[in-house]
Coordinates of C-alpha atoms and ligand atoms in Angstrom, one line a residue:
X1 CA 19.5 15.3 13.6
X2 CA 20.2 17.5 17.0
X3 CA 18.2 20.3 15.5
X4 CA 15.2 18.1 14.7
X5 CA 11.9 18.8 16.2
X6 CA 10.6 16.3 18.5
X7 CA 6.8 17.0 19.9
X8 CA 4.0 17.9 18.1
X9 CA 3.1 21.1 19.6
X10 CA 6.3 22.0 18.2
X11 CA 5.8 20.4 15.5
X12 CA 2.3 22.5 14.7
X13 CA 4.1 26.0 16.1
X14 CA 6.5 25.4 13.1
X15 CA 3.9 25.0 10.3
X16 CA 1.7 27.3 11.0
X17 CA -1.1 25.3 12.6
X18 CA -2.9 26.5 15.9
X19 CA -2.4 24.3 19.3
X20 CA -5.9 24.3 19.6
X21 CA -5.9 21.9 17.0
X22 CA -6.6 18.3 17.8
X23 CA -3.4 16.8 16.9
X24 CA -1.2 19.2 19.1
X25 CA -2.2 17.8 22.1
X26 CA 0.3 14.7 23.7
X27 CA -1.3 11.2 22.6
X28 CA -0.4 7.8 23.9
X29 CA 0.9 7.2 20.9
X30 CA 3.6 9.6 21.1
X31 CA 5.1 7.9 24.1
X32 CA 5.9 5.1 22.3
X33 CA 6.9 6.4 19.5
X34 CA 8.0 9.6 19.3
X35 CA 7.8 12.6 17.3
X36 CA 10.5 13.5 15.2
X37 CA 11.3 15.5 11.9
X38 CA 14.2 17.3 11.0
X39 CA 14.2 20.3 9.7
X40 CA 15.3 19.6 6.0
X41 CA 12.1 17.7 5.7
X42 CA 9.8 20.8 7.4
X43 CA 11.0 23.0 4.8
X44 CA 8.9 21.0 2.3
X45 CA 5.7 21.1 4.2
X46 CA 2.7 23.2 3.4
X47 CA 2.5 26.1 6.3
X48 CA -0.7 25.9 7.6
X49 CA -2.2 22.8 6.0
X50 CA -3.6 20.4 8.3
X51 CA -4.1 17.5 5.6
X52 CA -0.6 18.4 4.1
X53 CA 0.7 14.7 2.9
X54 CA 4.0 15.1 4.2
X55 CA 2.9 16.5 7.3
X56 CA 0.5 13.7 7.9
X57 CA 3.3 11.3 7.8
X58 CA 4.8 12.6 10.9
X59 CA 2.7 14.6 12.9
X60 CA 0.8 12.1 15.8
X61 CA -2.6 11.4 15.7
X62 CA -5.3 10.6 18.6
X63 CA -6.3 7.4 16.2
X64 CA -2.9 6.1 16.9
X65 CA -4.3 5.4 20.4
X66 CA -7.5 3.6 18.7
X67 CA -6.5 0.2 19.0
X68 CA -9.9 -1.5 18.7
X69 CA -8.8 -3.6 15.4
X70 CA -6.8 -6.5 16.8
X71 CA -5.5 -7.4 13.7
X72 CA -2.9 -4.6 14.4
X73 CA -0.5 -5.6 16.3
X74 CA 3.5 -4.7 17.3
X75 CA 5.4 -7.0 14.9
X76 CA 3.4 -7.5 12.1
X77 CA 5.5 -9.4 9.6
X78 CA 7.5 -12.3 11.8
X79 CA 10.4 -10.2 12.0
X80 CA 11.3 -11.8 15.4
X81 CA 11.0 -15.5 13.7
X82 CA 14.0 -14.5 11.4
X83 CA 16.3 -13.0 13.6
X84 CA 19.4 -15.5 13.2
X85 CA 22.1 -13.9 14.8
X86 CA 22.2 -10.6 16.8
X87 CA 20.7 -7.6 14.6
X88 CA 20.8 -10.3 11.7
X89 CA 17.9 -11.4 10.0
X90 CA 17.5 -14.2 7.1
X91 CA 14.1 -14.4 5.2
X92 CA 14.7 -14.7 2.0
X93 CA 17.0 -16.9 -0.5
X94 CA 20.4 -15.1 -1.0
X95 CA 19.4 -11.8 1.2
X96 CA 20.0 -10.9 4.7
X97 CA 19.0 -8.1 6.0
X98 CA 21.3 -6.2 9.0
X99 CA 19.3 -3.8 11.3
X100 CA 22.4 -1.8 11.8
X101 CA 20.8 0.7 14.1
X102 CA 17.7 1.8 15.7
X103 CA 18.1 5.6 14.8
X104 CA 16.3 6.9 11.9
X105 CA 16.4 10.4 9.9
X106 CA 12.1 10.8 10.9
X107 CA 9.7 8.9 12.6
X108 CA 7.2 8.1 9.9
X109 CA 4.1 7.4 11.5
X110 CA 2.7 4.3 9.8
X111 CA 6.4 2.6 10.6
X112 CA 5.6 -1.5 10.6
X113 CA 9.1 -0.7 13.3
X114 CA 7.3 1.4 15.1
X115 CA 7.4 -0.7 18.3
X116 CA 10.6 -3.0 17.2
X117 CA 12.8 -3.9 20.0
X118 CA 16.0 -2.5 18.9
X119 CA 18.1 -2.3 21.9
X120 CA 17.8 -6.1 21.7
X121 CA 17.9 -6.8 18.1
X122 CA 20.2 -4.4 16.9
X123 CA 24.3 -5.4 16.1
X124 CA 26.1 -4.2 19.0
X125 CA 29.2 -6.0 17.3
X126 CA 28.9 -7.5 13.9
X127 CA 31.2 -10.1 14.4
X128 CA 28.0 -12.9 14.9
X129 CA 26.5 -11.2 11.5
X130 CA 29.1 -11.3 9.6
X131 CA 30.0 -14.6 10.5
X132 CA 26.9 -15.8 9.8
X133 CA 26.8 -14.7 6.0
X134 CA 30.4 -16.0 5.9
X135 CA 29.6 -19.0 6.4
X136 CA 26.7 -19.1 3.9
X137 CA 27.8 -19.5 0.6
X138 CA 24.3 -18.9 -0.6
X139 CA 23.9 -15.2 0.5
X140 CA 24.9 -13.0 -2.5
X141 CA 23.7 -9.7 -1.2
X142 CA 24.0 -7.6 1.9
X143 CA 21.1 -5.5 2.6
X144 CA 21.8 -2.7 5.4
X145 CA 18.2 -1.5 6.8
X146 CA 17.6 -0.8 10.3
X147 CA 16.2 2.2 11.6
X148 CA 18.4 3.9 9.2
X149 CA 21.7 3.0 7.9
X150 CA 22.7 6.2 7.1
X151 CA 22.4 8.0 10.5
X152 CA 25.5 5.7 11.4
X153 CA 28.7 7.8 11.3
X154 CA 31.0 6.9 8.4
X155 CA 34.0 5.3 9.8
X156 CA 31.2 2.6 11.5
X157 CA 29.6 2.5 8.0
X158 CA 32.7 2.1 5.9
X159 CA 33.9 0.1 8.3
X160 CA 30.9 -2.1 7.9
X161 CA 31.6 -1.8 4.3
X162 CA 35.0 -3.0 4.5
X163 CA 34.0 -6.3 6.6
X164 CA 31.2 -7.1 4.1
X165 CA 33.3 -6.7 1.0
X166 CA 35.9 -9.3 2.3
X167 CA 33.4 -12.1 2.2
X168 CA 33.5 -13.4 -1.4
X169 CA 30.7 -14.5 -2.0
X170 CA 28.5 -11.1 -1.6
X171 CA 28.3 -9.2 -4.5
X172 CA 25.7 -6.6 -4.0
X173 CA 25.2 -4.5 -1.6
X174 CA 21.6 -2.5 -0.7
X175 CA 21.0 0.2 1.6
X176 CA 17.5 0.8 2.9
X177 CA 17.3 4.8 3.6
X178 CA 15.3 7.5 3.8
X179 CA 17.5 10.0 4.4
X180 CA 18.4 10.7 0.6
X181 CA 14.8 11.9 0.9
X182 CA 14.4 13.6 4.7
X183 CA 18.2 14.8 5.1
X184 CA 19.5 14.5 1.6
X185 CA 22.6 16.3 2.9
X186 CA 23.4 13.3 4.4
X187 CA 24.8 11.7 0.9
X188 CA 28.0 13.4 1.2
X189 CA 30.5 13.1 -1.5
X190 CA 32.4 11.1 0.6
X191 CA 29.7 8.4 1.2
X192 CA 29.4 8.5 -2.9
X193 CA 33.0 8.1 -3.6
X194 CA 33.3 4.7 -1.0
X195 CA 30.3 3.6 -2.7
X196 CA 31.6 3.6 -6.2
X197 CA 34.9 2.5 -4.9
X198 CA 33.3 -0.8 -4.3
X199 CA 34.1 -4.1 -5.6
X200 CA 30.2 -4.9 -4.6
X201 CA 27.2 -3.7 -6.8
X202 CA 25.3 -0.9 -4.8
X203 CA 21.5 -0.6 -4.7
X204 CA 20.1 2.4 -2.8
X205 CA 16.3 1.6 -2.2
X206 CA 15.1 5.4 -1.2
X207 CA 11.5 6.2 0.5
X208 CA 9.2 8.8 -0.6
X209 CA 5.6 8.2 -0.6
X210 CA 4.9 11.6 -2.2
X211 CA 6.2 14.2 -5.2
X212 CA 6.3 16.9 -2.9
X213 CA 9.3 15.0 -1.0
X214 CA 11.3 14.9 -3.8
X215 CA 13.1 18.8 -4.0
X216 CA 15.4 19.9 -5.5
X217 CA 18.5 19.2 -3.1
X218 CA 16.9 15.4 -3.1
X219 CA 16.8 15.3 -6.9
X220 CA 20.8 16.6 -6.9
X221 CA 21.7 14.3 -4.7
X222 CA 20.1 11.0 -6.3
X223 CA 21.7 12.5 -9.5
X224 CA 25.0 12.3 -7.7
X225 CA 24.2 8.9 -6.7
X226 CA 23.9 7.9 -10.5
X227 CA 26.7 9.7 -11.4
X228 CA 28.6 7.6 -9.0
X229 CA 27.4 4.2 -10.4
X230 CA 24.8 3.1 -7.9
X231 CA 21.5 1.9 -9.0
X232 CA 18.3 3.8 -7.0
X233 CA 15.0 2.4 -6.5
X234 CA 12.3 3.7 -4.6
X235 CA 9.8 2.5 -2.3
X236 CA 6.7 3.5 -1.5
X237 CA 3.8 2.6 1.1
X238 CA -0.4 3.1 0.4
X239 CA -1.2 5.6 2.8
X240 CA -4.6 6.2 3.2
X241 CA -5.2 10.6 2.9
X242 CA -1.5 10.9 1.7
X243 CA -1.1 9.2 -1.6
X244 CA -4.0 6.8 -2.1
X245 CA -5.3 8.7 -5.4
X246 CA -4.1 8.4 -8.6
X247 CA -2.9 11.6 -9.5
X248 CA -0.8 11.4 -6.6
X249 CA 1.0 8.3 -7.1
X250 CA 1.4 9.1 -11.2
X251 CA 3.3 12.6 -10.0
X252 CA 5.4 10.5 -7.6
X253 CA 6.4 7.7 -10.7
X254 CA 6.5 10.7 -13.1
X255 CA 8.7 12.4 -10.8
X256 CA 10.9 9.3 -9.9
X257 CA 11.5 7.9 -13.6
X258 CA 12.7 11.5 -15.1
X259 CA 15.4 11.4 -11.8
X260 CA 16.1 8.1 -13.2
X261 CA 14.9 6.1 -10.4
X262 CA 12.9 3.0 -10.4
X263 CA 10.0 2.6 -9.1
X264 CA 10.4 -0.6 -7.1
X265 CA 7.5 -0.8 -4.2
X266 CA 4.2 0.1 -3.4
X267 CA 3.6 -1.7 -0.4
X268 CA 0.3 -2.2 1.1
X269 CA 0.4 -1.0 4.7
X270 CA 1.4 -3.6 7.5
X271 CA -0.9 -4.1 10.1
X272 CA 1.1 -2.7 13.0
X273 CA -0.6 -1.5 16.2
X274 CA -1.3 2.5 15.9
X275 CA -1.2 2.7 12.1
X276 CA -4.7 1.3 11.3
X277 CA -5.7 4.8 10.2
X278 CA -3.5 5.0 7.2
X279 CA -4.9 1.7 5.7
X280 CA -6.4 1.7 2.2
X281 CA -8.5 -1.7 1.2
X282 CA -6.3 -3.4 -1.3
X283 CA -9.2 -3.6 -4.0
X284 CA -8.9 0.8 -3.9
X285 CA -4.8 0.3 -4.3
X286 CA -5.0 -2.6 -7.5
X287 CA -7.5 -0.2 -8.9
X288 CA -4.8 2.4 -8.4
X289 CA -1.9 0.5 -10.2
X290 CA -4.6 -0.5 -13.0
X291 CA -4.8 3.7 -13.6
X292 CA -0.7 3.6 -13.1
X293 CA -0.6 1.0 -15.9
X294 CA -2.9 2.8 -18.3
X295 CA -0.8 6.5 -17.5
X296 CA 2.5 5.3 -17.5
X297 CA 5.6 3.2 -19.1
X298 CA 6.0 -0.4 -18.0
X299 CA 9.4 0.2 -16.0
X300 CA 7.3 3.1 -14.3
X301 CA 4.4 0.9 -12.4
X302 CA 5.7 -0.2 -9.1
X303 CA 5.2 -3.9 -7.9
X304 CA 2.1 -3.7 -5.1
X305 CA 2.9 -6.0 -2.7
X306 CA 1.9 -6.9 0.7
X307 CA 4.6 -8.8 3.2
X308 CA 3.1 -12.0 5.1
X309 CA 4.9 -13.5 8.3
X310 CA 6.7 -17.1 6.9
X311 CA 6.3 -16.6 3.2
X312 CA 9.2 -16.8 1.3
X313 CA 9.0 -13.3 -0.6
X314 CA 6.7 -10.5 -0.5
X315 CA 3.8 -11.2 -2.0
X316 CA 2.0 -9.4 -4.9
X317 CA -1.3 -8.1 -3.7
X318 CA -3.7 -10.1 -4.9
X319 CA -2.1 -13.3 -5.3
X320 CA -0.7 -14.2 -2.3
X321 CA 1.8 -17.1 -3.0
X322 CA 2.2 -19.9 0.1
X323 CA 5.2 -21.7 0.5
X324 CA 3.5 -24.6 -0.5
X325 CA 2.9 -23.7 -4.5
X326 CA 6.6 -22.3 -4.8
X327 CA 8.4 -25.4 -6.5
Ligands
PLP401 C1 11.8 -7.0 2.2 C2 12.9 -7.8 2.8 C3 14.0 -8.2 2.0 C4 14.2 -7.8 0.6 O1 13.2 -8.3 -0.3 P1 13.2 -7.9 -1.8 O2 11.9 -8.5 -2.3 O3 14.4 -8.5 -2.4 O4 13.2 -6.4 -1.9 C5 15.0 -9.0 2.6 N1 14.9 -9.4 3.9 C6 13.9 -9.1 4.6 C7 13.9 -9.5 6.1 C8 12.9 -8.2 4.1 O5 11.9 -7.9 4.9
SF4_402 S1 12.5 5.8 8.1 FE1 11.7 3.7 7.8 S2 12.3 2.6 9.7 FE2 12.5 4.8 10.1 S3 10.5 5.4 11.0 FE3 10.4 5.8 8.8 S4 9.5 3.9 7.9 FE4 10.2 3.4 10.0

């Protein structure tokens, strides 16, 4: 994470792209957001290839500073409205969700965090958390998002490990990261072994939103993963110029399912301020998962869903439930 590149002149030096090009120059939108990309992820980009789909994920944008559409806006799904104790939120039945840190492996550029206050929200201590879920019979799973999880150092993730695995009730654990896909290196046999050392049952939901992520290293390392008895998912978001065509999203399922990983999510972008660019129109991305359904097994079609502020679950596109017509 030192050596990661962060500003997009340097950013278009190191793939080959000219500074005369639009996107070099300094946007608002980089202020309050920065660039950043390691280099494992560079190494997977297309030199010279301004509409490369993993490049496009990273690299700012003068639309970012387009903020005509007011129906994007900072926090997009209610996060703040479910914030129950400090970096703890509760949305759903049986889940919380820790935003354990505010650091992540790459700033993705259509992040729904993208202007999260995490110096305030964020788990300085976890005693309030973990309190909380103690005293919640109800909540049977842990899940550790953030930023990213994994950019904590081990002893303040197994240590957080530890403190969750000595509250009975919680018997799985889930880890929102991307770096299994931007630094695999980062799922260390160590991490693996404390993982499978669990009492807890491990879900690791990974992110790409494109085959070309997925490399070899990241393909040894899920395997590793498997090997050491956690279940992997993957989620994905519609990205409007980076995956919204079919062929794109059957590689990244094909890809996925033969590395034995699920396809969990394709979510449909949220509306948060500076992203409004990467939006696809939800009939394009249910036309999209009809093709999916017709090229590919069952298990291999991801759920398209679309996250509302105050309902009780995401949603699938298409039929979004209100709180009223569950039970
Ligand atoms: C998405 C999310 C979850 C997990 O939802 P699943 O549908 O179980 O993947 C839990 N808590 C919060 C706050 C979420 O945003
Ligand atoms: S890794 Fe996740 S939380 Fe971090 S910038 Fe990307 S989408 Fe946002």
């Amino acid at each position: 994470m030192k050596r990661a590149i962060r500003d997009s002149g340097t950013l278009c030096e190191a793939v080959g792209l000219s500074d005369s090009n639009d996107s070099a120059r300094k946007i608002g939108g980089e202020n309050q957001f920065p660039t950043f990309v390691p280099l494992e992820f560079l190494g997977r980009l297309n030199p010279g290839d301004p509409a490369d789909p993993l490049l496009r994920q990273v690299l700012p944008v003068t639309q970012e500073d387009e903020n005509a559409d007011p129906r994007f806006v900072t926090d997009p799904v209610g996060d703040q409205a479910s914030m129950v104790a400090s970096g703890l939120m509760h949305k759903y039945n049986g889940r919380t969700l820790m935003i354990t840190t505010g650091a992540c492996g790459v700033h993705c550029r259509y992040c729904f965090r993208r202007e999260f206050p995490y110096s305030e929200n964020r788990a300085h201590d976890w005693t309030p958390a973990l309190e909380y879920i103690r005293a919640n019979p109800t909540i049977d799973e842990v899940i550790l998002s953030g930023g990213d999880p994994l950019t904590l150092v081990d002893t303040k993730l197994f240590d957080l490990f530890t403190h969750i695995e000595s509250i009975d009730h919680v018997r799985r654990l889930r880890i929102h990261s991307r770096m299994p896909v931007v630094i695999p290196q980062r799922v260390t046999a160590d991490l693996i072994d404390r993982l499978d050392q669990s009492r807890l049952a491990v879900w690791m939901v990974i992110h790409a939103n494109h085959a070309a992520e997925l490399d070899t290293l990241v393909l040894d390392r899920i395997d590793a993963m498997i090997r050491g008895g956690i279940t992997v998912l993957n989620q994905a978001v519609l990205l409007r110029g980076i995956n919204d065509n079919a062929d794109a999203l059957t590689e990244l399922c094909e890809k996925l399912i033969n590395a034995q990983v699920m396809p969990y999510y394709l979510h449909q972008l949220d509306r948060v301020r500076g992203a409004a660019h990467f939006e696809v129109p939800t009939q394009r991305g249910l036309e999209l998962i009809e093709v999916l359904r017709q090229r590919l097994p069952g298990y291999a079609v991801p759920q398209y869903v679309t996250e509302q502020a105050g309902e009780p679950s995401k949603s699938p596109v298409g039929q979004v439930l209100s709180k009223s017509k569950v039970l």
